[in-house]
Structure formats: C-alpha cells, structure tokens
Short mmCIF file of C-alpha atoms in Angstrom, two decimals:
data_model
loop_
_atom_site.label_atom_id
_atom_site.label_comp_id
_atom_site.label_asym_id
_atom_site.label_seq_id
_atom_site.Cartn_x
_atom_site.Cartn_y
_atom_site.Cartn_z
CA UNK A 8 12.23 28.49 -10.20
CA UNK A 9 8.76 27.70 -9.22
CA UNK A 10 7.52 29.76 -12.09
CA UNK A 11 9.71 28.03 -14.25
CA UNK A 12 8.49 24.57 -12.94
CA UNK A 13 4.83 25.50 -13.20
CA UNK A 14 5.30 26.78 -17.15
CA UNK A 15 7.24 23.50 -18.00
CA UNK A 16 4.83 21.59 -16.24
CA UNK A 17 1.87 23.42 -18.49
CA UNK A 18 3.78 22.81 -21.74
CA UNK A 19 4.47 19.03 -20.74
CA UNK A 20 0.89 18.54 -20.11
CA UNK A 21 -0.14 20.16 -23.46
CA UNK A 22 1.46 18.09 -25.18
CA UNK A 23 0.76 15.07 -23.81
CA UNK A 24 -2.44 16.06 -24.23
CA UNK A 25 -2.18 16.65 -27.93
CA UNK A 26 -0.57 13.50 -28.31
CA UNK A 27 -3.45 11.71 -26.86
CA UNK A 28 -6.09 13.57 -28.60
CA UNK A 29 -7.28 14.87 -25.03
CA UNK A 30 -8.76 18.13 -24.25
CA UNK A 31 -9.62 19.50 -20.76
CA UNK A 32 -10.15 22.91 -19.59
CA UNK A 33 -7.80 25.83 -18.42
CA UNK A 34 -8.65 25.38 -15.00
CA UNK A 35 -7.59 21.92 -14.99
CA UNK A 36 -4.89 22.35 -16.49
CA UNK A 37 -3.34 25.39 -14.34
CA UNK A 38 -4.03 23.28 -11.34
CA UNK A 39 -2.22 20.18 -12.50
CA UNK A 40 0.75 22.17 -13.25
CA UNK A 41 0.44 24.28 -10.25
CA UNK A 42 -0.06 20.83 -8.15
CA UNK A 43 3.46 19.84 -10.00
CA UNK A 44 5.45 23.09 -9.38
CA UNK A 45 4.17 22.98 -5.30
CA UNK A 46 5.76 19.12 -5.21
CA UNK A 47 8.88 20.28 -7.00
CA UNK A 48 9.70 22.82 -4.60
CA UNK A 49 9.42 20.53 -1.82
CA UNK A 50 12.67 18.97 -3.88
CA UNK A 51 16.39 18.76 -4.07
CA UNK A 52 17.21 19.49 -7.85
CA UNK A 53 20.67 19.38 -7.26
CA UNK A 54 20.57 15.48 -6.08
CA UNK A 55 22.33 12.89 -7.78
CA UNK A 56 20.97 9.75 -8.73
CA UNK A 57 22.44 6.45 -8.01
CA UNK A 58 24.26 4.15 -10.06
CA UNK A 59 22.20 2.13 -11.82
CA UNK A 60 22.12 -1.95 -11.09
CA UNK A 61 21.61 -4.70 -13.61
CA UNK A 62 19.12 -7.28 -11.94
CA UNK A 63 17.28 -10.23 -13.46
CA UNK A 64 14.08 -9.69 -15.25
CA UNK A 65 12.42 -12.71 -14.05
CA UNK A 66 13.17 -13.09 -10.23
CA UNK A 67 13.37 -16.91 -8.80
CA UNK A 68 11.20 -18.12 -5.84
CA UNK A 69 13.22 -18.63 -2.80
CA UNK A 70 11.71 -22.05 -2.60
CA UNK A 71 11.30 -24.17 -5.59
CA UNK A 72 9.11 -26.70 -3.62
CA UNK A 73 5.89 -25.24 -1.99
CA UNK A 74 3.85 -28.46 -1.89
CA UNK A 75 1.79 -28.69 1.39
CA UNK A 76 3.56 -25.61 3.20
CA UNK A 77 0.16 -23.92 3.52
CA UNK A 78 -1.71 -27.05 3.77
CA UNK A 79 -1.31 -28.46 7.86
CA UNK A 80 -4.48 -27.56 9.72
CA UNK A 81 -5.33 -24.13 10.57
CA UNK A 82 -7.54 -22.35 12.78
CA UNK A 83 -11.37 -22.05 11.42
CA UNK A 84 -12.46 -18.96 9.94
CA UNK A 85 -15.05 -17.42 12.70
CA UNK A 86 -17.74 -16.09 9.83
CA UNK A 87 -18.85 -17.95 6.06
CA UNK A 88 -17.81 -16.07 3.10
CA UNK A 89 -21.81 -15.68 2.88
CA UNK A 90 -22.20 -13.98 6.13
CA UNK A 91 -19.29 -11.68 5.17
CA UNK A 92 -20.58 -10.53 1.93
CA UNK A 93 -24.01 -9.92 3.46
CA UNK A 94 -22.80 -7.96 6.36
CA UNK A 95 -19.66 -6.05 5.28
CA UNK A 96 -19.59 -6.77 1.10
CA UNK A 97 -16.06 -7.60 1.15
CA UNK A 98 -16.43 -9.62 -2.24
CA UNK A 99 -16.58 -9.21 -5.61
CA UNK A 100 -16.91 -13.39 -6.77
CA UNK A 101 -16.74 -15.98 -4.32
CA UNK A 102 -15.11 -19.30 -6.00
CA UNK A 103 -16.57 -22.79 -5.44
CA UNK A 104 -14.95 -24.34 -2.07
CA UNK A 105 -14.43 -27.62 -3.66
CA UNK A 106 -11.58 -29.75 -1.72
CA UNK A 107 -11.51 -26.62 0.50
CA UNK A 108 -11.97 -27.97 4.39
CA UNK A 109 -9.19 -27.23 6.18
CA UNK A 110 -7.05 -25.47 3.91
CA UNK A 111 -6.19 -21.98 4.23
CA UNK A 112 -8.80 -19.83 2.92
CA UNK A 113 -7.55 -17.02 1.12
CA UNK A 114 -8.92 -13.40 -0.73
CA UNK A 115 -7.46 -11.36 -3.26
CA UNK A 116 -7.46 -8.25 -4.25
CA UNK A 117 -9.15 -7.92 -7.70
CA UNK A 118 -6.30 -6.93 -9.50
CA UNK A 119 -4.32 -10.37 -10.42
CA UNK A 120 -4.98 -12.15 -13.81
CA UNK A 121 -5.30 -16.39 -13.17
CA UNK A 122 -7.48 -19.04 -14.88
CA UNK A 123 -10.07 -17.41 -16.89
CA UNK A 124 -10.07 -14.36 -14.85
CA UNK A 125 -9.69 -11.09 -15.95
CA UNK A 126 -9.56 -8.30 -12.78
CA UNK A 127 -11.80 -5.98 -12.58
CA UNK A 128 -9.08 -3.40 -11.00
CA UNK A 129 -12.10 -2.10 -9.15
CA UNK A 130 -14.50 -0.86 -12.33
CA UNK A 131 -17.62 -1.78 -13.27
CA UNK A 132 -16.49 -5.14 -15.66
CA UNK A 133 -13.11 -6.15 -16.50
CA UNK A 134 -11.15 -3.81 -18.91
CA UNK A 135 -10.07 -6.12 -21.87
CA UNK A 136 -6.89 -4.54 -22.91
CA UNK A 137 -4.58 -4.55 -20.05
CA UNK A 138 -2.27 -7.58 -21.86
CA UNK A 139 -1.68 -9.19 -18.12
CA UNK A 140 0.10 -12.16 -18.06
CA UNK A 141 -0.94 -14.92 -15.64
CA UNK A 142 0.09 -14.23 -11.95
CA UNK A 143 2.38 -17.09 -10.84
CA UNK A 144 1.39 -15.87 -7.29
CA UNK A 145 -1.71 -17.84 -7.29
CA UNK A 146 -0.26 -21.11 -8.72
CA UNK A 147 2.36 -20.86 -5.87
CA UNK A 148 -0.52 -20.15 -3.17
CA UNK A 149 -2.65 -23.51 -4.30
CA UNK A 150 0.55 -25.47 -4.65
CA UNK A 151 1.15 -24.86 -1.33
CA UNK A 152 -2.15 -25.89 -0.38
CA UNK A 153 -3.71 -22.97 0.13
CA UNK A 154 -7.45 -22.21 -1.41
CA UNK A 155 -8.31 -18.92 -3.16
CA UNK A 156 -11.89 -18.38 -1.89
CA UNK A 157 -12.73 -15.22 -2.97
CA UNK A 158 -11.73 -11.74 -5.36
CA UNK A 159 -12.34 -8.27 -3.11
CA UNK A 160 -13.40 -4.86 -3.88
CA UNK A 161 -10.75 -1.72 -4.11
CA UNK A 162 -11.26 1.38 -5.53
CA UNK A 163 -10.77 2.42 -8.61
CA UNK A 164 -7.21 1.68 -10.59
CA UNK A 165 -5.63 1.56 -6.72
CA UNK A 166 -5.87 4.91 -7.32
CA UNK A 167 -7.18 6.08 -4.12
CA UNK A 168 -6.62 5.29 -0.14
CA UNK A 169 -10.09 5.31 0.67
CA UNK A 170 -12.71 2.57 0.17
CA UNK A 171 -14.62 5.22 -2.14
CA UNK A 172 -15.78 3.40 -5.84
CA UNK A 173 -18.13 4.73 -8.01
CA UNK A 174 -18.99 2.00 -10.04
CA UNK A 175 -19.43 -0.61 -7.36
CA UNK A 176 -20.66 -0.78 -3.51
CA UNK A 177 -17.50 -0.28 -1.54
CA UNK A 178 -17.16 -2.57 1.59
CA UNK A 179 -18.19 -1.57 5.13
CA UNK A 180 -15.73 -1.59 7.95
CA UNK A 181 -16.75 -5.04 10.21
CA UNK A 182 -15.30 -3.01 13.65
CA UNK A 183 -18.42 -0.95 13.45
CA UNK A 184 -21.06 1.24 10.97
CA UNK A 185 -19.85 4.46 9.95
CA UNK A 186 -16.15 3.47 10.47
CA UNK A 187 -14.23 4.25 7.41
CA UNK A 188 -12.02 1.50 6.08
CA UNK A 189 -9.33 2.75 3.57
CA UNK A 190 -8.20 1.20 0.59
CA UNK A 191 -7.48 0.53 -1.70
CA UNK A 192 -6.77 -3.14 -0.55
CA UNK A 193 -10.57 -2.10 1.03
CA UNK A 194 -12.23 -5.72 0.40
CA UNK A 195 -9.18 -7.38 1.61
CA UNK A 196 -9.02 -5.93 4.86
CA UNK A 197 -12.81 -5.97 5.40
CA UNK A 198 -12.71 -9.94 4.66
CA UNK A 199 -9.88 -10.45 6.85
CA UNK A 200 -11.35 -8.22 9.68
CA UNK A 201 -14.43 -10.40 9.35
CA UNK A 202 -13.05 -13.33 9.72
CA UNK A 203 -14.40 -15.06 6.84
CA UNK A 204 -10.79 -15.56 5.46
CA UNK A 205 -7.40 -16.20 7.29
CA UNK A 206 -5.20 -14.16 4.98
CA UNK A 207 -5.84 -11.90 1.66
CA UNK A 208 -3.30 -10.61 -1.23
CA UNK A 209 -3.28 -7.01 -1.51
CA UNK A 210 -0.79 -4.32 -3.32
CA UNK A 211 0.53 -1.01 -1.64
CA UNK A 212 1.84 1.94 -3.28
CA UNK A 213 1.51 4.60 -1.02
CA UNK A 214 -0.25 2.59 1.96
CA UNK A 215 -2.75 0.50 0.41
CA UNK A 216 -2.55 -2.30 2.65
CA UNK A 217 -1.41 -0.69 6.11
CA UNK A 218 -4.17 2.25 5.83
CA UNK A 219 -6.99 0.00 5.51
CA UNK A 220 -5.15 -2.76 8.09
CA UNK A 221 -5.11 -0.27 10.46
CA UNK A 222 -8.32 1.08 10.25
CA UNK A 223 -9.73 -2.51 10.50
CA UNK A 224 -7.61 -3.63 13.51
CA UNK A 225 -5.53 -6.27 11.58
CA UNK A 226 -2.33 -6.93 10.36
CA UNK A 227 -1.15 -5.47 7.15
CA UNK A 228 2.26 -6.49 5.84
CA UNK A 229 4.39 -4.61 3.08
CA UNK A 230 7.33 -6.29 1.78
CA UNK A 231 10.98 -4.92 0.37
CA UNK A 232 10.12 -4.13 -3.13
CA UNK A 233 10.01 -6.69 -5.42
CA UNK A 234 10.06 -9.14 -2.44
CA UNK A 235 6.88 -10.91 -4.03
CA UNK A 236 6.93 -10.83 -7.98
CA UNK A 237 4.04 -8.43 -9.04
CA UNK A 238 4.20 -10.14 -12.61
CA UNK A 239 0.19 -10.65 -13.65
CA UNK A 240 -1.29 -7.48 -11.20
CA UNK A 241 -2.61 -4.20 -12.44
CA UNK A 242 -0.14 -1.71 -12.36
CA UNK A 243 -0.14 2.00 -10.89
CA UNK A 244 3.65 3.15 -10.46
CA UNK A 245 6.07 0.33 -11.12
CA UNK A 246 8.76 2.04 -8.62
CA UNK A 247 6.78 2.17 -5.48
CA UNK A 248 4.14 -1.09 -5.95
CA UNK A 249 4.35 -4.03 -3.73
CA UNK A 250 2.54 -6.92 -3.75
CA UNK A 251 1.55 -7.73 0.22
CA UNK A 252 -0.47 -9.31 2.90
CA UNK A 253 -3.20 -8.88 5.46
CA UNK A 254 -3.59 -11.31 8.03
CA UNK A 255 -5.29 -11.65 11.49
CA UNK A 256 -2.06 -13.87 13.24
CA UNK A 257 1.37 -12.31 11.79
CA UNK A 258 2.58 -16.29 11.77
CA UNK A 259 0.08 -17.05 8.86
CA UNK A 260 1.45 -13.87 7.48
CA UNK A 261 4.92 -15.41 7.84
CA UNK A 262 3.91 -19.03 6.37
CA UNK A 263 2.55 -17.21 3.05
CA UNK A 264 5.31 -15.28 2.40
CA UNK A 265 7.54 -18.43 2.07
CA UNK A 266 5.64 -19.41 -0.44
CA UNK A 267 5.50 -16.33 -2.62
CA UNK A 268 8.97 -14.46 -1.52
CA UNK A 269 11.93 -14.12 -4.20
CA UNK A 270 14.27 -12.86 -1.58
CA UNK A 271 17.41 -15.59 -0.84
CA UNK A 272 17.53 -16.76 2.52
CA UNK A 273 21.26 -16.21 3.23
CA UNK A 274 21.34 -15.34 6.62
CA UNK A 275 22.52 -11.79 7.11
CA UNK A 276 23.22 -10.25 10.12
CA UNK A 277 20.52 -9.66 12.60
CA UNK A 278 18.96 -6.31 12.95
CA UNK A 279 20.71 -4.11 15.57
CA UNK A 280 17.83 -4.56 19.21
CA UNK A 281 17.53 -0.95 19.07
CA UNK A 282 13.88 0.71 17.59
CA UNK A 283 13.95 4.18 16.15
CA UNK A 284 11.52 6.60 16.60
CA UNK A 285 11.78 9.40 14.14
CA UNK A 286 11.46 12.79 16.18
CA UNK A 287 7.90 14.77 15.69
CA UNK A 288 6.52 11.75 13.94
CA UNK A 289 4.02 11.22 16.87
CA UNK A 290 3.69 14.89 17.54
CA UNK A 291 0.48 15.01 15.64
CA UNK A 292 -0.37 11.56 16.42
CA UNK A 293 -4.06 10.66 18.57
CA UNK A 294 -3.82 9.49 22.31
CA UNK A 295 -4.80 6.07 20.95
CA UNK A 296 -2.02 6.27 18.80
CA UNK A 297 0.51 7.45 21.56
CA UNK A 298 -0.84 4.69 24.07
CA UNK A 299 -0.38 2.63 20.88
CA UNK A 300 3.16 3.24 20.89
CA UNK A 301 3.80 3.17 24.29
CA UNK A 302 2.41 -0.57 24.50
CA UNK A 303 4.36 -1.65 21.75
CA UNK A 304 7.82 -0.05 22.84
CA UNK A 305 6.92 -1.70 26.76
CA UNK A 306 6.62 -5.32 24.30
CA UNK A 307 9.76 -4.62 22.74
CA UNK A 308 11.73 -4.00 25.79
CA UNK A 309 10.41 -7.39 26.84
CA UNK A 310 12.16 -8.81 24.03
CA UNK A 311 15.13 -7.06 24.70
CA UNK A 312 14.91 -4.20 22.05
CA UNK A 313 14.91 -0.83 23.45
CA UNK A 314 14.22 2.43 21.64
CA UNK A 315 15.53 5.98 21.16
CA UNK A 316 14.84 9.42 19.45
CA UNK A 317 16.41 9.85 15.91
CA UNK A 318 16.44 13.03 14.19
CA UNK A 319 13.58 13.77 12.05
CA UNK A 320 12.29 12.47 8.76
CA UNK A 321 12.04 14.73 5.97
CA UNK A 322 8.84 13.70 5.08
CA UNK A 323 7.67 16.90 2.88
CA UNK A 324 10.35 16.20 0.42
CA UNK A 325 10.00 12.52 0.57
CA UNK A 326 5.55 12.38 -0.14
CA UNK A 327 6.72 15.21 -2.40
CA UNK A 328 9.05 12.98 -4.70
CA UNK A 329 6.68 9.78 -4.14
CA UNK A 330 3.88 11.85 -5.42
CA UNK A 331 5.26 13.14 -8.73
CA UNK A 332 6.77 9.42 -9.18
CA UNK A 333 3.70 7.76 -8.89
CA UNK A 334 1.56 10.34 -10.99
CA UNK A 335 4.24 10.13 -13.71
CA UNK A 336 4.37 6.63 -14.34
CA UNK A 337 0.21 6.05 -13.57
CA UNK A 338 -0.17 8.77 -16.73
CA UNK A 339 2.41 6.79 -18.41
CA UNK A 340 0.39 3.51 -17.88
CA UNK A 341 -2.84 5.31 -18.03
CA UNK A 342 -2.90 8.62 -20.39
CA UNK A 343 -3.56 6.26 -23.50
CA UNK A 344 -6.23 4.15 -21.84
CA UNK A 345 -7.89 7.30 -20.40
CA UNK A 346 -7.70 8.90 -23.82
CA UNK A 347 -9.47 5.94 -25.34
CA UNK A 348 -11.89 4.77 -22.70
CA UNK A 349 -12.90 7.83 -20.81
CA UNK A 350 -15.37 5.91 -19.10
CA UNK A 351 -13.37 3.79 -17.21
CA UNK A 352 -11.73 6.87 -15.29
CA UNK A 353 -13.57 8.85 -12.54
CA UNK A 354 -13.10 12.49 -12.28
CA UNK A 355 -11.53 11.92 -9.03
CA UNK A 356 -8.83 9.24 -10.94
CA UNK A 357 -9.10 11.59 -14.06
CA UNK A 358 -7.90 14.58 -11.99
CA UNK A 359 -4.69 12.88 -10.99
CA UNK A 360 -3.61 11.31 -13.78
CA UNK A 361 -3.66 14.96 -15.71
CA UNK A 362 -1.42 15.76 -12.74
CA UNK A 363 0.97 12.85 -13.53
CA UNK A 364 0.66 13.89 -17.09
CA UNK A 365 2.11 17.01 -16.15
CA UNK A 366 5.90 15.59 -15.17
CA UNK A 367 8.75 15.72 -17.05
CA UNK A 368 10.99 13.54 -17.78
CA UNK A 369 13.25 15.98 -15.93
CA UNK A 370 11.11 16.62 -12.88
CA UNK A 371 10.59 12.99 -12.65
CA UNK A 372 14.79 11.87 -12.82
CA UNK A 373 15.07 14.71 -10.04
CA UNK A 374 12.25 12.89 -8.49
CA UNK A 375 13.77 10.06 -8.76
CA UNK A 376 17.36 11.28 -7.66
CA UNK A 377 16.29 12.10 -4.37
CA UNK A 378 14.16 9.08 -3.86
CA UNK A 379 17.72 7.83 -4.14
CA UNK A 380 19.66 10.39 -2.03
CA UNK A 381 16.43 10.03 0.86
CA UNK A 382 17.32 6.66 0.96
CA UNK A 383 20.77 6.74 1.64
CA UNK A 384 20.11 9.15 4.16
CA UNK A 385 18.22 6.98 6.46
CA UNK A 386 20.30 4.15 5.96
CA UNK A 387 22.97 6.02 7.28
CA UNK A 388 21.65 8.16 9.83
CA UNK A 389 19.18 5.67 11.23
CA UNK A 390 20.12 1.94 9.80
CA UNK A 391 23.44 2.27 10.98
CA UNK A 392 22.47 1.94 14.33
CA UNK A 393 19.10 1.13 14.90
CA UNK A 394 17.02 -1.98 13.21
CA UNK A 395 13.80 -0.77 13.19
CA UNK A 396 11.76 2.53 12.81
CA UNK A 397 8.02 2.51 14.73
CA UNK A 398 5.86 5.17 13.01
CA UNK A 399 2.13 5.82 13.11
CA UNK A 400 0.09 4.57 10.35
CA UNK A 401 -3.03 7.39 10.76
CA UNK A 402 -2.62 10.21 13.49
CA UNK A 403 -6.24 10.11 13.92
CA UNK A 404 -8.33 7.64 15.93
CA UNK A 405 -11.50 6.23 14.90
CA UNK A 406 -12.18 8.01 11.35
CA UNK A 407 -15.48 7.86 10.07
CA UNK A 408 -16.68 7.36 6.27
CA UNK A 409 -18.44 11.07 7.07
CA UNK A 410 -15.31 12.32 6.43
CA UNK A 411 -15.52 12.40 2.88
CA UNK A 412 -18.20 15.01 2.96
CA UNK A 413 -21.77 15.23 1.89
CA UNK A 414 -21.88 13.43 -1.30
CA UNK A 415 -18.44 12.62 -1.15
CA UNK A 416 -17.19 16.42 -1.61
CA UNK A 417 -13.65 16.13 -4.13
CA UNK A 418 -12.34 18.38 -1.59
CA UNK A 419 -12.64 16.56 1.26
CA UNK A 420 -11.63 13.23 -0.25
CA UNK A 421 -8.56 15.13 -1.27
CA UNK A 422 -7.69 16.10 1.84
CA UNK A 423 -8.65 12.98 3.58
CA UNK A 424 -6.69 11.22 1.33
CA UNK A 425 -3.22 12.93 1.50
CA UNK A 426 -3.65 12.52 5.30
CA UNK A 427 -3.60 8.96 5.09
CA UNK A 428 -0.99 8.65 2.66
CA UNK A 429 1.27 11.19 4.69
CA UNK A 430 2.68 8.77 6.72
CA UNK A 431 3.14 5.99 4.76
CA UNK A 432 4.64 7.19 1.24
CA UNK A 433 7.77 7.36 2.15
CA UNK A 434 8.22 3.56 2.52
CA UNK A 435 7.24 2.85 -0.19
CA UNK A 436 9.49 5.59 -1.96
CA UNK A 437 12.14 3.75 -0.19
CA UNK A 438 11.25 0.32 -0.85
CA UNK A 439 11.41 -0.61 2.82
CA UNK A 440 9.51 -3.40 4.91
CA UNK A 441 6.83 -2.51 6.55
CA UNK A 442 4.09 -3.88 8.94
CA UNK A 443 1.15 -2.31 10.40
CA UNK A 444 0.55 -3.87 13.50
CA UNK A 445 -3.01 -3.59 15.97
CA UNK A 446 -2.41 -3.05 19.66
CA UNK A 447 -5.27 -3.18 21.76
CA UNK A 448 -6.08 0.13 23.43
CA UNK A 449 -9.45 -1.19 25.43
CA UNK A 450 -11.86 0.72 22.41
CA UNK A 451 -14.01 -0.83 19.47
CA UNK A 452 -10.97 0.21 17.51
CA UNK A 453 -7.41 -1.18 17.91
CA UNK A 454 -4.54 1.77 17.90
CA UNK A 455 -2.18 0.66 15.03
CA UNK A 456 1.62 1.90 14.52
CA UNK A 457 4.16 0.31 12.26
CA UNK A 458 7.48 -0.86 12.45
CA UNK A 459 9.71 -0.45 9.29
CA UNK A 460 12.61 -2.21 8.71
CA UNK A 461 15.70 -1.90 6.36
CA UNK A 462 15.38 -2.93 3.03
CA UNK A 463 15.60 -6.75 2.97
CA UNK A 464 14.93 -7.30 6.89
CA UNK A 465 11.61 -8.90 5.73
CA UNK A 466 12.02 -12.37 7.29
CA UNK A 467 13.20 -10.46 10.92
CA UNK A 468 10.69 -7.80 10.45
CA UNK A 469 8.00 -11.09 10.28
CA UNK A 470 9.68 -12.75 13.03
CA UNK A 471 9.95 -9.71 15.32
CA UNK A 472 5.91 -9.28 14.89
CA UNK A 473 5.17 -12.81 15.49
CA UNK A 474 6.86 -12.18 19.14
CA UNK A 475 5.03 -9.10 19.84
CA UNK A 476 1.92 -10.76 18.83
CA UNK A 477 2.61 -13.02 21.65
CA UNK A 478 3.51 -10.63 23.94
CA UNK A 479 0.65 -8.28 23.44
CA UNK A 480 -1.70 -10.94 23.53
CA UNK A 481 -0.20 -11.94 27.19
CA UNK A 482 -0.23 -8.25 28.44
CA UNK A 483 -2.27 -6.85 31.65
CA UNK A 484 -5.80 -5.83 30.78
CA UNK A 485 -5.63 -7.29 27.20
CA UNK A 486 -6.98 -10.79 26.08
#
C-alpha cells in the first residue's frame, strides 16, 4: 500500500506539474511523493466521511451594533510604536495615530486587504493578483472604536511556524536576544509582547498564533473555525485557517472578539468543571512546561474545576491528515501562482507546496474522512465528560533562533518546524478553541500550556481564562 501511495503520489505530481508548465528535478520529486506516502500511512483509509452540512456563505456578526464597544478607556501601551520597531521590528507600516488617544491600539498581521492596502503576505511588495475582497474585520474593529496602528511582519505565505523571511528582516523576540519567536503571526506577537499595542489580529493554521504567543509570554487566542469571518485575508488551507487574537490581558481578548465573532450567543450549556489531560501529552514536555501545568491545574481547582487523565491522543494520525490537508489545498491556491511568479516562493515554501501538489483528490477525501472520524472521537471519548483539554504548546523551554542552524540549514528548519507544529495541528484539524495561556515560572520566559475547548465553547473558553488570569496574577511568589 505504501508503494502504491508513493507511485500515485508521483503520477499526481507529474501532472500537476505538466499542467502548470513546471519542471523540478527527480529528487524533488521522489521526496514529495515519498513525504506523501509516509503521511498516508499514518492514516485510516477505511474512514468514512461525514455528512455533509449546508451553511450560509456569508456568516452574520453576532452583534449588528459595535459602536463604542472598544472605545471606554484602556490601559496605556508601556512602549511607542517607534520604540518597538527600533528595538524588536515588529512592523511593517505604522498608520498615522490621528484621533487615536485612548482608543485601543491595535496590529495586524499583514495579510488582510482594507482601504488602499494591499498585504504583503510577508514578501518583499504586495502580490497584485490575489483578487481579495475588503476585510469587514477592520471596519468592525474601528466601528467599535478601536484604532489600527500598525501592519506586522510573518513569514512567508503563513507558510512557516518560525519567524524566518527571506525577503524582509523578521522581528526579534522582546523577552530577550537570541530567543526565537515563531510565526507566522511573528510581528504580532513581538508588538504585543512589547507593549507597544494592546491587542493584534493574527491567523492560525497549524499554530500560528499560539507558537509565537507562547514563545513571547502572551496570550494567543484561536477561535472555533469560522468563529471570525476570514473573508479579505490571504489564504493557506481554507479547512484549518482561523482568524485570531493575541493579547497581553485575556479580557481585551474577550472585548474584541464581540466585535468580530459570527457565533450566536444562545446560551448553551456550560462546559462540564472537569479539565482533561490527554495521557503522554506532557511526557516529552520541559520542567517549565510541567511546573506550567501544575500552576495552572492548582488555579483551576481554585475555581472549582478539577482534572483527570484521558486516554491518549492519536496525534500521528491526526498532524498526519492536517498535513496532507493543508499542503493540498496551499498547492491548490498556490501551484498556479508559483508556476507564474517563481519569485515570490522560497525554496523552503517551494518545497512544500510540490508536496501538497502531490495529493490526490483521493488521499486528500481520506484525509479529510478521518479529520472527520478524529473528531468524533474526542468528542465522545473526552467531550462527553470533560470541558476542557490542557496541552502543551512547545515541549521545550526557552528555544533559541540558533536553532535553525548555521545559515538557516533547510534541515534544521524542517525539523524545528514540525516540532512546533506537533502539538498544535490537531486543533486546528478539528476546528476547536484554543488559547495559549503564559504562567509565570520565576524565568525571563513564561511556561505556556493551552486549554482547548469543544467546538463552539469560545465565549467559556474566554471567560474561563479571564479567571485564571486573575488567579495567577494573585498566586504566591508571582506578581
């Protein structure tokens, strides 16, 4: 079956390539297969997929009327956008603060389309062909009296969890030189972690907002999918991107999600007090990580939610079928662009999209089908009786931009890279909540763990971290 897999896999990707008038070597092309054939095997091809739903193609706002939600008086930012950009280059245009005292100051990622500006997606200049409409997420944000103060960096496409960019100076992590950061919401952490801005838009695919949070010691929030409309952003693979936040305080977090959620408020049952943890899934984990844990579990039991062992997550088959979902519908987004501005696509970007181009249509509905079946499967085993899962965001403590090898070696940013998206693919594969949440472990560098929550549980999930903010802040030995 693997061989099987890996010659389908070769003759997909041949003729993709044909179709786009693209030529690359054998090499490249064994290994993209190969890559495909080693993800397959990690699958179910005997699960079914689920019924399909109807929904609306243009999702309503919860709130129709936004005016002034954002607008009441906030806390000042500790650091200029200035000072940021010098000392951490968080930013890729900083926007006149005209009418701006005392609103809330907030960064975006540079992949949204508004006014007269074209994102940059993380490139050198603004591609011209990507046929974005306007995001209503940033109408929404001033409405509500909020100001957009600033676009940040990413890498590349969103292509990669690592601040890494070849075209443009990536930003520096503000908890200390050397640190590394993460991405590819990179900028947006940095500027939050500096505390030139109070909040900043991201997206997350595969971790994009809680792998750089985490690394930065702040708050990164990922919503249900399609929880926040991603209408007017940059794609990379429509069935796993989220639009999401990254905030210092989890209560601004809270306030600008009312403004930009679609999701009804019609008070459904509270989550059960009871906090999963996945068996094995700190096994690997640091000691900051564990003491992490062990902070946050003490917090919860002070709000009267206690935790137990749950069997274990399948995560090989889970970043195996998030993998081959993302790479197929990137290539679908991206083989024709990369065919016709080869430029635009580093070899690093290049190198996965060939993989994505690999994936059939077959590999990726049995992708898909147990994206499905995975789903179901912790929903019943774990949702049924718990309301939250806590999971580590990075197993290791205090990673350093060294990592990525002498002149950033492919290899190494490979295998950096899958680390970090290890643990954190698989909520996005199941469109779950998500936040990444700092807990002080008396270092430079904040531990960070997150607590997922079932799909939908997003206002809870906000509310829960809002309490636990509270509660670490008041804890023995922290300030």
């Amino acid at each position: 079956m693997h061989g099987d897999t890996f010659r389908q896999a070769r003759a997909c990707l041949d003729l993709k390539l044909e179709r786009f008038g693209m030529e690359i070597g054998l090499a490249e092309k064994d290994a993209a297969a190969l890559a495909v054939a080693e993800q397959f095997r990690r699958l179910d091809p005997t699960a079914a997929p689920a019924p399909q739903t109807a929904q609306n193609e243009e999702p309503q706002f919860s709130k129709e009327a936004v005016h002034g939600l954002l607008a009441k008086p906030v806390a000042a930012t500790e650091t200029s956008l200035a000072q940021a950009q010098k000392e951490v280059g968080c930013f890729l245009r900083i926007f006149p603060p005209a009418e701006a005292e005392g609103r809330l100051k907030i960064a975006i990622k540079d992949i949204f389309r508004f006014d007269d500006h074209c994102p940059t997606a993380g490139l050198a200049h603004a591609p011209d062909d990507l046929g974005l409409p306007p995001s209503p997420l940033i109408a929404r944000l001033r409405a509500a009296g909020g100001h957009i103060a600033a676009t940040t960096k990413l890498s590349a496409w969103c292509y990669l969890p690592l601040e890494r960019n070849e075209d443009v100076d990536p930003p520096r992590n503000p908890l200390g030189e050397g640190l590394l950061l993460g991405g590819s919401s990179s900028g947006s952490a940095a500027a939050v972690a500096s505390g030139a801005v109070q909040i900043a838009l991201g997206s997350d695919t595969g971790g994009s907002i809680r792998i750089p949070a985490a690394l930065s010691g702040v708050y990164g929030f990922k919503p249900s999918k399609g929880a926040i409309p991603e209408r007017g952003a940059v794609p990379l693979g429509e069935t796993q991107d989220t639009i999401g936040l990254l905030a210092n305080c989890p209560s601004v977090l809270r306030s600008v999600f009312e403004v930009l959620t679609t999701l009804p408020e019609d008070g459904s049952t509270p989550p059960k007090p009871v906090a999963a943890i996945p068996d094995r899934l700190f096994s690997q984990a640091s000691p900051q990580a564990q003491v992490g844990r062990d902070r946050l579990t003490n917090a919860l039991r002070g709000l009267g939610i206690e935790h137990r062992a749950v069997a274990e997550l399948d995560l090989a088959r889970m970043n195996a079928a998030a993998g081959l979902i993302t790479g197929y519908e990137a290539a679908r987004f991206h083989g024709p662009r990369m065919a016709r501005h080869p430029d635009q696509y580093p070899d690093h970007i290049r190198r996965r999209l060939t993989v994505g181009l690999a994936v059939s249509d077959p590999v990726y509905d049995i992708a898909q089908a147990n994206r499905s079946a995975c789903l179901a499967r912790v929903c019943r085993d774990i949702f049924t009786g718990c309301g939250w899962i806590l999971a580590p965001v990075v197993n290791r403590h205090g990673l350093k931009v060294s990592e990525m090898g002498e002149d950033e070696d492919p290899q190494a940013i490979g295998r950096l890279s899958l680390e970090l998206l290890s643990l954190n693919r698989w909520v996005n594969l199941l469109g779950l909540p998500a936040i990444s949440i700092p807990v002080p472990v008396n270092e430079a560098v904040p531990a960070a763990v997150q607590i997922v929550g079932a799909p939908g549980s997003d206002r809870a999930l906000l509310t829960l971290a809002c309490a636990l903010d509270a509660a670490l802040r008041q804890a023995p030995g922290q300030s």
